[in-house]
Short mmCIF file of C-alpha atoms in Angstrom, two decimals:
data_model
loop_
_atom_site.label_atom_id
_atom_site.label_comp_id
_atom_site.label_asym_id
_atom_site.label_seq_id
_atom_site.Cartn_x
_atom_site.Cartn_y
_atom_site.Cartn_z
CA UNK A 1 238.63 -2.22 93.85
CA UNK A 2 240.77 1.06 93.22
CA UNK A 3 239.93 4.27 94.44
CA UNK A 4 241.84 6.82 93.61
CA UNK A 5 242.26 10.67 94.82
CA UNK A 6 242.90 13.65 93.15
CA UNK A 7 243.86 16.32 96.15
CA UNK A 8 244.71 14.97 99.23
CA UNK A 9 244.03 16.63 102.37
CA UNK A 10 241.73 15.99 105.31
CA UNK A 11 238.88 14.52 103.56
CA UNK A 12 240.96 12.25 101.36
CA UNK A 13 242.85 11.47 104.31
CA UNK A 14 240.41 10.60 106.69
CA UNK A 15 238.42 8.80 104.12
CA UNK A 16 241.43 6.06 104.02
CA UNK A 17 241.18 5.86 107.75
CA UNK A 18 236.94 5.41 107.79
CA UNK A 19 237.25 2.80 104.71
CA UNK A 20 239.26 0.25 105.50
CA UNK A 21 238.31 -3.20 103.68
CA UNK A 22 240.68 -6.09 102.24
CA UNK A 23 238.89 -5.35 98.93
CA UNK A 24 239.83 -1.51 98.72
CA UNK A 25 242.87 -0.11 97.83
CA UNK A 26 243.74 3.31 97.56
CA UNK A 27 245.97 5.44 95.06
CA UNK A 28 247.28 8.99 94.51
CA UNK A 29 250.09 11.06 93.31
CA UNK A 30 252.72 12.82 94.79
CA UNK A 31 253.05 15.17 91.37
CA UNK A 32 253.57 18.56 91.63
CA UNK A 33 252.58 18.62 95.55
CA UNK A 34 253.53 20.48 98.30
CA UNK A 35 255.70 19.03 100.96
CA UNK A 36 252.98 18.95 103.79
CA UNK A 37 250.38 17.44 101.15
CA UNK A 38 253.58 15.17 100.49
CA UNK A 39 253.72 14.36 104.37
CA UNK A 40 250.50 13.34 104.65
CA UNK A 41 250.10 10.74 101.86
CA UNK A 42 253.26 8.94 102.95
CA UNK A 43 251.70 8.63 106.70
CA UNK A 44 248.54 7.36 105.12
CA UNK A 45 247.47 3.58 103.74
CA UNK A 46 247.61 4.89 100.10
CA UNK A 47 249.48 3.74 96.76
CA UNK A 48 251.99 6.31 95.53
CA UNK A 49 251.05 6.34 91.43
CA UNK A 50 254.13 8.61 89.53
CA UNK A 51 251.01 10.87 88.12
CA UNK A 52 247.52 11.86 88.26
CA UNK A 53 247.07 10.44 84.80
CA UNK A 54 248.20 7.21 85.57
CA UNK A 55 245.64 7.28 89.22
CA UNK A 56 242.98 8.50 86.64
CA UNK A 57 243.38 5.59 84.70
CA UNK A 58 243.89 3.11 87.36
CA UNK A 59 241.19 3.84 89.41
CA UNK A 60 237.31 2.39 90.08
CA UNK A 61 236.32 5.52 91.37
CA UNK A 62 237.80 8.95 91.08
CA UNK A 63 237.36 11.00 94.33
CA UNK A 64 238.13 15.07 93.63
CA UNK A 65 238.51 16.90 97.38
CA UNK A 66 240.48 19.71 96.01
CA UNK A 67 239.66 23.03 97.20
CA UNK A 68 236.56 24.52 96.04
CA UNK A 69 239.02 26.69 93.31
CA UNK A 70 240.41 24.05 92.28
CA UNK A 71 237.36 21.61 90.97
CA UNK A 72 236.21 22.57 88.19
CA UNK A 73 239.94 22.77 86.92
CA UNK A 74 240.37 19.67 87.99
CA UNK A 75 237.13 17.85 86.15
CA UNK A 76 238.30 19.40 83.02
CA UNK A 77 241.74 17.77 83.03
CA UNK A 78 240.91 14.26 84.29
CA UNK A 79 237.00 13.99 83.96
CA UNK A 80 236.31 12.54 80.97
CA UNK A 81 239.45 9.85 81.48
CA UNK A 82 238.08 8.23 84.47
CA UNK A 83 236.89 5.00 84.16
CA UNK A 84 234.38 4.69 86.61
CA UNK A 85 232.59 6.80 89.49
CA UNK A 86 233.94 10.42 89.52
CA UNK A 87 233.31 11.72 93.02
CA UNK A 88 233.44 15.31 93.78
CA UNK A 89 233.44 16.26 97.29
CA UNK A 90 234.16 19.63 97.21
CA UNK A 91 232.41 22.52 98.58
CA UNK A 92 231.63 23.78 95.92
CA UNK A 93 227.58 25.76 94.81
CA UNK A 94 225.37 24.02 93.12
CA UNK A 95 226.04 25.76 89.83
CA UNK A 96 229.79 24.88 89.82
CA UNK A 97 228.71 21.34 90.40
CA UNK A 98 226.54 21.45 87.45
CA UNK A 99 229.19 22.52 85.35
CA UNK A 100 231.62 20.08 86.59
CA UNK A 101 229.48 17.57 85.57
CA UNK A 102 229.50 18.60 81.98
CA UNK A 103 232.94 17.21 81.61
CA UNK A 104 232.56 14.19 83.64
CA UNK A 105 231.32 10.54 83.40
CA UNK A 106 229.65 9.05 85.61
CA UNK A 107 229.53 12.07 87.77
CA UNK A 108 228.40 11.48 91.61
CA UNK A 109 227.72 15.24 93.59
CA UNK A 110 229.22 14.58 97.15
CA UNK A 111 228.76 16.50 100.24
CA UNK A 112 230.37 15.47 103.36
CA UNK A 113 228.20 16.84 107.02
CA UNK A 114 230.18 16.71 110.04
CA UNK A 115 233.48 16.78 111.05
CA UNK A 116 235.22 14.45 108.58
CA UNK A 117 237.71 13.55 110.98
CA UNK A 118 235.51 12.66 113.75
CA UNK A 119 233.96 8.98 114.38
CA UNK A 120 230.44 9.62 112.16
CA UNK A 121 231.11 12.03 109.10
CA UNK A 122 228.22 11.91 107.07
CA UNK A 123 227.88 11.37 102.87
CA UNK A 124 225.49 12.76 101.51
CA UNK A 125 225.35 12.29 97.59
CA UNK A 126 223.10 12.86 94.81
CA UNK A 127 222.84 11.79 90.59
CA UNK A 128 221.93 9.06 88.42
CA UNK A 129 225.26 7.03 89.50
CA UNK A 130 225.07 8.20 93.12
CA UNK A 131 223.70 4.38 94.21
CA UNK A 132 226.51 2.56 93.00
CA UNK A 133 228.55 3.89 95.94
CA UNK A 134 225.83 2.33 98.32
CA UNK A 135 228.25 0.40 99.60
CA UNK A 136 230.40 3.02 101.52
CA UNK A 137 227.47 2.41 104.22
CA UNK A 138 229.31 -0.52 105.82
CA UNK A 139 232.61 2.44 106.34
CA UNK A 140 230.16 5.55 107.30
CA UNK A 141 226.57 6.64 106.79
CA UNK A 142 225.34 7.17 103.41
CA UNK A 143 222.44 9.04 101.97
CA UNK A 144 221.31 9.10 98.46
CA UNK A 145 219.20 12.47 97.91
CA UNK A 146 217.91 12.03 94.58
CA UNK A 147 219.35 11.77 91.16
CA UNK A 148 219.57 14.87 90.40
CA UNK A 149 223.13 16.39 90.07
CA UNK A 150 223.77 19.42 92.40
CA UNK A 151 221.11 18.29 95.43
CA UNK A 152 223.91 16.99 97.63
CA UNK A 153 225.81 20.43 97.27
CA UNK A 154 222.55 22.31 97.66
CA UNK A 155 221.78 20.96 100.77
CA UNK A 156 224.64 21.52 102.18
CA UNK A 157 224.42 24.89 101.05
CA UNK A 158 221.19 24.89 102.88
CA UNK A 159 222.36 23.60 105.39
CA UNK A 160 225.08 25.95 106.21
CA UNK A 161 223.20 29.32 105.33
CA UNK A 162 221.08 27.69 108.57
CA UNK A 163 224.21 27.26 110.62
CA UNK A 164 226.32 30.64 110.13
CA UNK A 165 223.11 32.83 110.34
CA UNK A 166 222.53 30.92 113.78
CA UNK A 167 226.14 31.71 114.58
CA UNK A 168 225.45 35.64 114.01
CA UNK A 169 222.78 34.85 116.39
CA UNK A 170 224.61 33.43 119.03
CA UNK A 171 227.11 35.95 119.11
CA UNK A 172 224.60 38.85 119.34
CA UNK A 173 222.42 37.19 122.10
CA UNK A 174 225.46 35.91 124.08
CA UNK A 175 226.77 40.18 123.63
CA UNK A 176 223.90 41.28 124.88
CA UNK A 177 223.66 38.99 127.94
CA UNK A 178 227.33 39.86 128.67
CA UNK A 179 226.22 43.06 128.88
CA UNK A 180 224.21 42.94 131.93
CA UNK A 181 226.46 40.48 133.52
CA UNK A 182 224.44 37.42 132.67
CA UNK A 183 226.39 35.45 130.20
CA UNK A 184 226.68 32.15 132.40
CA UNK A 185 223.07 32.15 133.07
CA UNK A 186 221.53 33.25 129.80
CA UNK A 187 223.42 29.81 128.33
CA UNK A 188 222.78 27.91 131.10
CA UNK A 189 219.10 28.62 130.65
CA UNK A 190 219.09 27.82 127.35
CA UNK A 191 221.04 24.61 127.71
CA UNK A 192 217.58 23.25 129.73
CA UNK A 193 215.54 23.65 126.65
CA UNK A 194 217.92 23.04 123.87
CA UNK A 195 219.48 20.41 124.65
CA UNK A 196 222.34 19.33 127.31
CA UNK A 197 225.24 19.84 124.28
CA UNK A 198 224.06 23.98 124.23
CA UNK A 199 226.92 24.96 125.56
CA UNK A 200 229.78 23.19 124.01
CA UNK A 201 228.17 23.12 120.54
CA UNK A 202 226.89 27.01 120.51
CA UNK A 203 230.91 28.31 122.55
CA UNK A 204 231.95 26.78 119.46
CA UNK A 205 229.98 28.16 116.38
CA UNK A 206 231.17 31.43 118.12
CA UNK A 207 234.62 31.04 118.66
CA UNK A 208 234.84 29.71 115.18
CA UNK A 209 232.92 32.29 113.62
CA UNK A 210 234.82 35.03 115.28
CA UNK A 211 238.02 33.21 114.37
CA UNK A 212 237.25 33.36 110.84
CA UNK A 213 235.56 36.73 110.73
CA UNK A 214 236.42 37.52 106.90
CA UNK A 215 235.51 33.88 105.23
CA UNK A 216 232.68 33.44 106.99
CA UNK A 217 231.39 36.26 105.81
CA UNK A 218 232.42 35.95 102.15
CA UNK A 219 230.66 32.35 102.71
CA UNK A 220 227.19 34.44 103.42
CA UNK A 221 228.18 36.51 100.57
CA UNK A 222 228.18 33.72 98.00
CA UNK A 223 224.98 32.25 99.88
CA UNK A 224 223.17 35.40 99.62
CA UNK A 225 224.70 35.66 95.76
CA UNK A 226 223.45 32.22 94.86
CA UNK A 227 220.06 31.79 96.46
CA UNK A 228 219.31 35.43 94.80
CA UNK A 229 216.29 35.79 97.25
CA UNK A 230 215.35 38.06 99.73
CA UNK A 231 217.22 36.37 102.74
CA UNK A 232 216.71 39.03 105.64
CA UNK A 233 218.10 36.51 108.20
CA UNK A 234 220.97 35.75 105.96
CA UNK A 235 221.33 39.63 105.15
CA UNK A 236 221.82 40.08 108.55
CA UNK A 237 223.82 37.99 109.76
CA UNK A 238 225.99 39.39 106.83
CA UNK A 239 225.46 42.70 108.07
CA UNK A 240 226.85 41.66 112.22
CA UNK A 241 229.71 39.89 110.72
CA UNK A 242 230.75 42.81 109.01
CA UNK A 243 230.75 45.22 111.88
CA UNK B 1 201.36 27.38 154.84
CA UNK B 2 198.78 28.94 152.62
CA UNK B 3 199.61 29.85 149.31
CA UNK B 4 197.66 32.52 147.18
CA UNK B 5 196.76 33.21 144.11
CA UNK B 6 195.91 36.79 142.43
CA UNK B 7 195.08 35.62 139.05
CA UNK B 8 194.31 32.37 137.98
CA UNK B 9 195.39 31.22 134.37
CA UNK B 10 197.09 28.29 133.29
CA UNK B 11 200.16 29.68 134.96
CA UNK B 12 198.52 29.04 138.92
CA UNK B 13 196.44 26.20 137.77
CA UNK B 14 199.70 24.10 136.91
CA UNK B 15 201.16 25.51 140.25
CA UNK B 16 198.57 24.02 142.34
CA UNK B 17 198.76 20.86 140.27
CA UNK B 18 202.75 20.40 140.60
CA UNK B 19 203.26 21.77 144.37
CA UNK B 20 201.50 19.12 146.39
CA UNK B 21 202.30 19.17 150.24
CA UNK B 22 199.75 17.96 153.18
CA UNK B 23 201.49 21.27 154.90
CA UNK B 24 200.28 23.98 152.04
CA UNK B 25 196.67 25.04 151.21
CA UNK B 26 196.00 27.56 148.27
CA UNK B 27 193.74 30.07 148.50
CA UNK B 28 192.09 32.67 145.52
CA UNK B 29 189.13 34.54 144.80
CA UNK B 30 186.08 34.13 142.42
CA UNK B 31 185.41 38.19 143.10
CA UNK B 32 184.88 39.71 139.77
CA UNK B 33 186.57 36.70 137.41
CA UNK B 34 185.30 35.80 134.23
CA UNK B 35 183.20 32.39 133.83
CA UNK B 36 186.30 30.44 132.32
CA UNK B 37 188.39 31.61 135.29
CA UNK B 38 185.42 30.43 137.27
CA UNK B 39 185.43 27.12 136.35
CA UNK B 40 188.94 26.86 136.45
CA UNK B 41 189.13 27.64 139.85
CA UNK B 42 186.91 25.45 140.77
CA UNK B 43 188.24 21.91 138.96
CA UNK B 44 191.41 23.52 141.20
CA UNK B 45 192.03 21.91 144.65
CA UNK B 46 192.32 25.78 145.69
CA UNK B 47 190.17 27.86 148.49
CA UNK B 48 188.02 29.99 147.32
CA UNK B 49 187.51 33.50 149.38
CA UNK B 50 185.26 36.19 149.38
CA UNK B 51 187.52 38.64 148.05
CA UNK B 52 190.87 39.36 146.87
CA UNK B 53 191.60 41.55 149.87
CA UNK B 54 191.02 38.55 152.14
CA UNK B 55 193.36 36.38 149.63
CA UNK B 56 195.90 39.07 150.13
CA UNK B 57 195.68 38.86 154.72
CA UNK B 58 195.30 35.44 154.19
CA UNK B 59 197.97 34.35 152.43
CA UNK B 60 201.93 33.47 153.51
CA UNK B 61 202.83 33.78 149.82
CA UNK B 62 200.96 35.71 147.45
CA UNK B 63 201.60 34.70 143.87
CA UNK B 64 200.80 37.30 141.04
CA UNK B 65 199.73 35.77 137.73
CA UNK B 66 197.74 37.60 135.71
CA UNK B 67 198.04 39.26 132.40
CA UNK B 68 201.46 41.33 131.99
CA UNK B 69 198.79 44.13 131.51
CA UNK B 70 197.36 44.13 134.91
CA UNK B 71 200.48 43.06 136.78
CA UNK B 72 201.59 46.64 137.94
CA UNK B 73 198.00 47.28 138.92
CA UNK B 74 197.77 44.22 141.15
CA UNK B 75 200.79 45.06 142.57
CA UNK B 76 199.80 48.93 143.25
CA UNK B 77 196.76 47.23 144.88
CA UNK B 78 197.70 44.52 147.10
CA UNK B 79 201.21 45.07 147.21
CA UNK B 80 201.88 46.86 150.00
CA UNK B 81 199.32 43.97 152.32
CA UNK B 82 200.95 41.13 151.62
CA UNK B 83 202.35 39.68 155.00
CA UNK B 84 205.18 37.77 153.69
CA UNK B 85 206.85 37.19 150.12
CA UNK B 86 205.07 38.57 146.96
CA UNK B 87 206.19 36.52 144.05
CA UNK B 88 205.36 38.22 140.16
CA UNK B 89 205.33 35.61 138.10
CA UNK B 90 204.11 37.84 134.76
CA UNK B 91 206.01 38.38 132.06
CA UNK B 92 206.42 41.63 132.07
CA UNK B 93 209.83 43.53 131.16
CA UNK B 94 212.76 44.20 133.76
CA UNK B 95 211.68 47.72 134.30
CA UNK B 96 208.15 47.28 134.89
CA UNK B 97 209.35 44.55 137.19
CA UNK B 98 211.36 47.27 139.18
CA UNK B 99 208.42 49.49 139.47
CA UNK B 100 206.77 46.96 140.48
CA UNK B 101 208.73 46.03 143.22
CA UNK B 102 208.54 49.55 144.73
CA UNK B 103 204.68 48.94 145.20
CA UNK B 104 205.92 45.90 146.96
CA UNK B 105 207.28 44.26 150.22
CA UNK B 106 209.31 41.11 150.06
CA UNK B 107 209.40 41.03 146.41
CA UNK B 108 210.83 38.16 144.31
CA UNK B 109 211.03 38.25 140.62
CA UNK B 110 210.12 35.41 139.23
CA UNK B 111 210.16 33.50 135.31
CA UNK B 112 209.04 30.12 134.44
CA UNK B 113 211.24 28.54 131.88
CA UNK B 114 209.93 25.86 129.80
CA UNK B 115 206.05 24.74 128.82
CA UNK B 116 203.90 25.03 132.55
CA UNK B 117 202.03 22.37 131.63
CA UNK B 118 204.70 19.72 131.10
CA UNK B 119 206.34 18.02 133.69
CA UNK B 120 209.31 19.70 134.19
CA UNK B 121 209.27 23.70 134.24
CA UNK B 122 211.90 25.67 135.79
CA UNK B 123 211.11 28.04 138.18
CA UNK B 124 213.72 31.17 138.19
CA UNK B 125 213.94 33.62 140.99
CA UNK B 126 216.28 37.14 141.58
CA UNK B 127 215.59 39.36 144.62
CA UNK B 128 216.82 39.37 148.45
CA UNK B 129 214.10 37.05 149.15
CA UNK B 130 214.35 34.79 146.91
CA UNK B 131 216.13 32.17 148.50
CA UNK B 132 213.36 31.86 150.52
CA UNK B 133 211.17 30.16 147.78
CA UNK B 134 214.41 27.56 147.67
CA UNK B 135 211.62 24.89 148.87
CA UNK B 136 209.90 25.08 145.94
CA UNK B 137 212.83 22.65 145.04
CA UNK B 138 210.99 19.70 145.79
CA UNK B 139 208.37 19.91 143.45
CA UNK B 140 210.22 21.61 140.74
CA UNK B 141 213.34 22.51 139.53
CA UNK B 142 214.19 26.27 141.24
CA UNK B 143 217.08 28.88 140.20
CA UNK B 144 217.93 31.35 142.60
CA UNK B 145 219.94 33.86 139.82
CA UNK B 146 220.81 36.38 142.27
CA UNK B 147 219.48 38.96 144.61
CA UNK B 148 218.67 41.89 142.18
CA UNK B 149 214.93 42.63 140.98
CA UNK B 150 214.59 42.23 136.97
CA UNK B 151 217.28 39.42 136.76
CA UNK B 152 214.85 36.97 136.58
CA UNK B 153 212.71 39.11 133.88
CA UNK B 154 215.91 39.89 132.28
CA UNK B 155 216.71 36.75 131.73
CA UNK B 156 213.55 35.31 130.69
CA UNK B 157 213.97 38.64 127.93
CA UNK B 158 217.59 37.54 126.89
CA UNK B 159 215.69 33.74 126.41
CA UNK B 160 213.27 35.61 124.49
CA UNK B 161 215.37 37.43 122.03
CA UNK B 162 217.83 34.58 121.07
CA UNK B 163 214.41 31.87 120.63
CA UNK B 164 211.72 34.73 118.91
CA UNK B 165 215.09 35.30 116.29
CA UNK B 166 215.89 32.09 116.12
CA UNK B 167 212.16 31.04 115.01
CA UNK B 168 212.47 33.64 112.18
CA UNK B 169 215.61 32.02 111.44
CA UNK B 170 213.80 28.49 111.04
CA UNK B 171 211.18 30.10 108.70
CA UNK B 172 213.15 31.66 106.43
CA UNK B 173 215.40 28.12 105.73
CA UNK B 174 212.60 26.32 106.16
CA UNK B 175 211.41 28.33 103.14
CA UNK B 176 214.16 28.40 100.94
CA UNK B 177 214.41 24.60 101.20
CA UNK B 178 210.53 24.06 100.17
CA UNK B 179 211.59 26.31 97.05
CA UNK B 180 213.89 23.82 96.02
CA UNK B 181 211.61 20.60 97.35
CA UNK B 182 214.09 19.94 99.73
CA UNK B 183 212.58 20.46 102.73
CA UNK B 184 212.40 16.59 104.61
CA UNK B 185 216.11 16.30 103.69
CA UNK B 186 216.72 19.70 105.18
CA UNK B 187 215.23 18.73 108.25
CA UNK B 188 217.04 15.70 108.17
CA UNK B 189 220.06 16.96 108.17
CA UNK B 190 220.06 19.63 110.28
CA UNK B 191 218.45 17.08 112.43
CA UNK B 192 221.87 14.73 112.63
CA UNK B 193 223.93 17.39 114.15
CA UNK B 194 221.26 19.40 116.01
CA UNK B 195 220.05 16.83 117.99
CA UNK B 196 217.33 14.25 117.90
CA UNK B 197 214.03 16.50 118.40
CA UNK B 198 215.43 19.19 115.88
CA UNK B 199 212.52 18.69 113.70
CA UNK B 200 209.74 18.32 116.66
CA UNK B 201 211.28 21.77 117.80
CA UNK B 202 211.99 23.67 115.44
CA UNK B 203 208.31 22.98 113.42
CA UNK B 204 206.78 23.62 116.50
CA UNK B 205 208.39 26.70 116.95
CA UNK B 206 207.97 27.45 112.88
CA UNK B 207 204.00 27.00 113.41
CA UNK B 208 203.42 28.87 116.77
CA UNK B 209 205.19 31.84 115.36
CA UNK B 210 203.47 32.01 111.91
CA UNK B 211 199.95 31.18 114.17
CA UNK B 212 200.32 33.82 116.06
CA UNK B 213 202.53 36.28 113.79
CA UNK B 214 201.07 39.79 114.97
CA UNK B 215 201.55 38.83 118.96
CA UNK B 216 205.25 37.06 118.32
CA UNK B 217 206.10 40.88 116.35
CA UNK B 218 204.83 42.76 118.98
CA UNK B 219 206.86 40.91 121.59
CA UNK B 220 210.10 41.09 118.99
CA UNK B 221 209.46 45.03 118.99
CA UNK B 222 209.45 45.44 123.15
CA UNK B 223 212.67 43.86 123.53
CA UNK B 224 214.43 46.09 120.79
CA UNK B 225 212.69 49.51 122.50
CA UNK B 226 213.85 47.67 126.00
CA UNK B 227 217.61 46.79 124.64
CA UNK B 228 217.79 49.78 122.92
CA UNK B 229 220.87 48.49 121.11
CA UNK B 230 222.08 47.90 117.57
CA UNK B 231 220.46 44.53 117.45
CA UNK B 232 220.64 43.51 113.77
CA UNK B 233 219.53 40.08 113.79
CA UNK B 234 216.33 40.95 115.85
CA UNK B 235 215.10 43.46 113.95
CA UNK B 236 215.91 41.12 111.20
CA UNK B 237 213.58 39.16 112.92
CA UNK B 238 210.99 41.44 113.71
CA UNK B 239 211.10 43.10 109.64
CA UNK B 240 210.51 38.95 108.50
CA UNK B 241 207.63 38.53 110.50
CA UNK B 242 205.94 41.69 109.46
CA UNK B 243 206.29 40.80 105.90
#
């Protein structure tokens, strides 16, 4: 079996590394990339194809992890030429999925939870073709939502208008306790109730929030945009980024 | 030693339950209680004295646990008799705790962390005294935070604002996932990288605030007055519950 990638970066590359069978090869072009991009798919266990065309028309299943701008573009161009499976995986809203799928076959919504590049990266996918790629669950976990195209990227949409509120959260409760002096104790305290990875896990959403101040918060914009609800939380957390 | 108790609730029952030594006797009063506290009192292994006064010359520690409502009273009352430590145990705020503590000799502020009723709450303690309570250690786990008044309450506040925000948090995802009928694989997913009793948790905490709405807004609007800071996400919090 082929698979073949249009856009490589971490997700494509990491997927090589996770699925590694005798029965799998991988393919990609070099066309019109940059020179890290370049870099990467020569240190990685992946065929160099001349062009995109040809790794469209060679492949089993087309994987797109492009960046979010760059999908729907992509589906145009190559969608209706692939053979097989087309894969998106990019973070991308629900509605852009849908309309991806209008100019695919055999269209499979992908969302990837957790770190891609850590030991248990998880696939979530969703659509009427979505069980074919059972078989990734011998490489990494793999859940099939429903058939319906645009649940995986929904949920994860879900997911993270859950996560980056909390992270507006964390920063204002950890501000406060710094405040009176009681930073080490307020997380400590929490770490007995919420579990012994409090620390670690919640340092983190904060650092990385603060670190990335300006997309974060045009993140909870498009959140708030899509869900077109009355999301205080969401609103809010908007709102403390912001400041 | 002889431990006693001015107000008995769930909060000294599970005391008398959890700290059992041959070497310390509880005492409390029956004087002017209401039937339930009657009856709880006596299924207690605890003395039971004429009146609270005598509790009060009687006892080496005297433990205040009533309703946050009466605790300044009880300490206006008593405070000033008690022959060695006087632990408050209500949750009141930091500065009622201070006010308190002028009514009071040997004061120790004190919060219990985590259910009372479970096997393993955590007892924290601030004040000059409180190191004396350190035995407590071997019946349950015992912070000493540091030797100020209202660290302990403050602390137990901080806890408060971060887990009262956070519930409103839960509700309002919780919510938006139901809209799309996507609420199990929400869960479920939030569940892989929030650890194992994410759902347990966080439906608990999704129920007890929505059971008890009115009381959980109330408590959201003292720590803003208290903070008296520009505390977005809580009054986020606090204008979700109230709608």
């Amino acid at each position: 079996m082929i698979i073949g990638f249009i856009g490589f970066g971490k997700v494509s590359e990491n997927l090589v590394r996770i699925i590694q069978s005798e029965s799998i090869d991988f393919v990609t072009s070099t066309e019109n990339r940059s020179p890290e991009t370049i870099e990467l798919i020569k240190k990685s266990d992946v065929t160099i194809l001349e062009s995109f065309p040809e790794v469209v028309s060679s492949s089993d299943i087309l994987i797109s992890a492009n960046s979010p701008a760059n999908a729907l573009d992509v589906a145009k161009k190559y969608g209706e030429h692939a053979k097989g499976i087309y894969l998106d995986l990019n973070n991308v809203s629900p509605d852009t999925t849908s309309e991806i799928s209008s100019y695919v076959n055999n269209f499979v919504d992908g969302a990837i939870i957790g770190k891609i590049d850590s030991d248990n990266p998880i696939l979530y996918l969703s659509g009427k073709h979505a069980d074919e790629l059972l078989f990734f669950n011998e490489f990494m976990q793999v859940k099939v939502i429903s058939d319906r195209i645009g649940d995986a990227s929904l949920l994860k949409m879900l997911r993270s208008t859950y996560t980056k509120t909390l992270s507006a959260l964390l920063i204002e409760s950890r501000d406060l306790a710094c405040k009176y002096d009681l930073e080490e104790e307020f997380i400590d305290m929490l770490t007995l109730t919420e579990g012994d990875d409090f620390r670690q896990k919640s340092l983190s959403r904060i650092n990385n929030t603060l670190n990335s101040k300006k997309r974060k918060s045009e993140e909870l914009k498009e959140i708030i945009d899509y869900f077109d609800d009355d999301l205080v939380m969401v609103k809010a957390a908007l709102e403390k980024l912001n400041r």
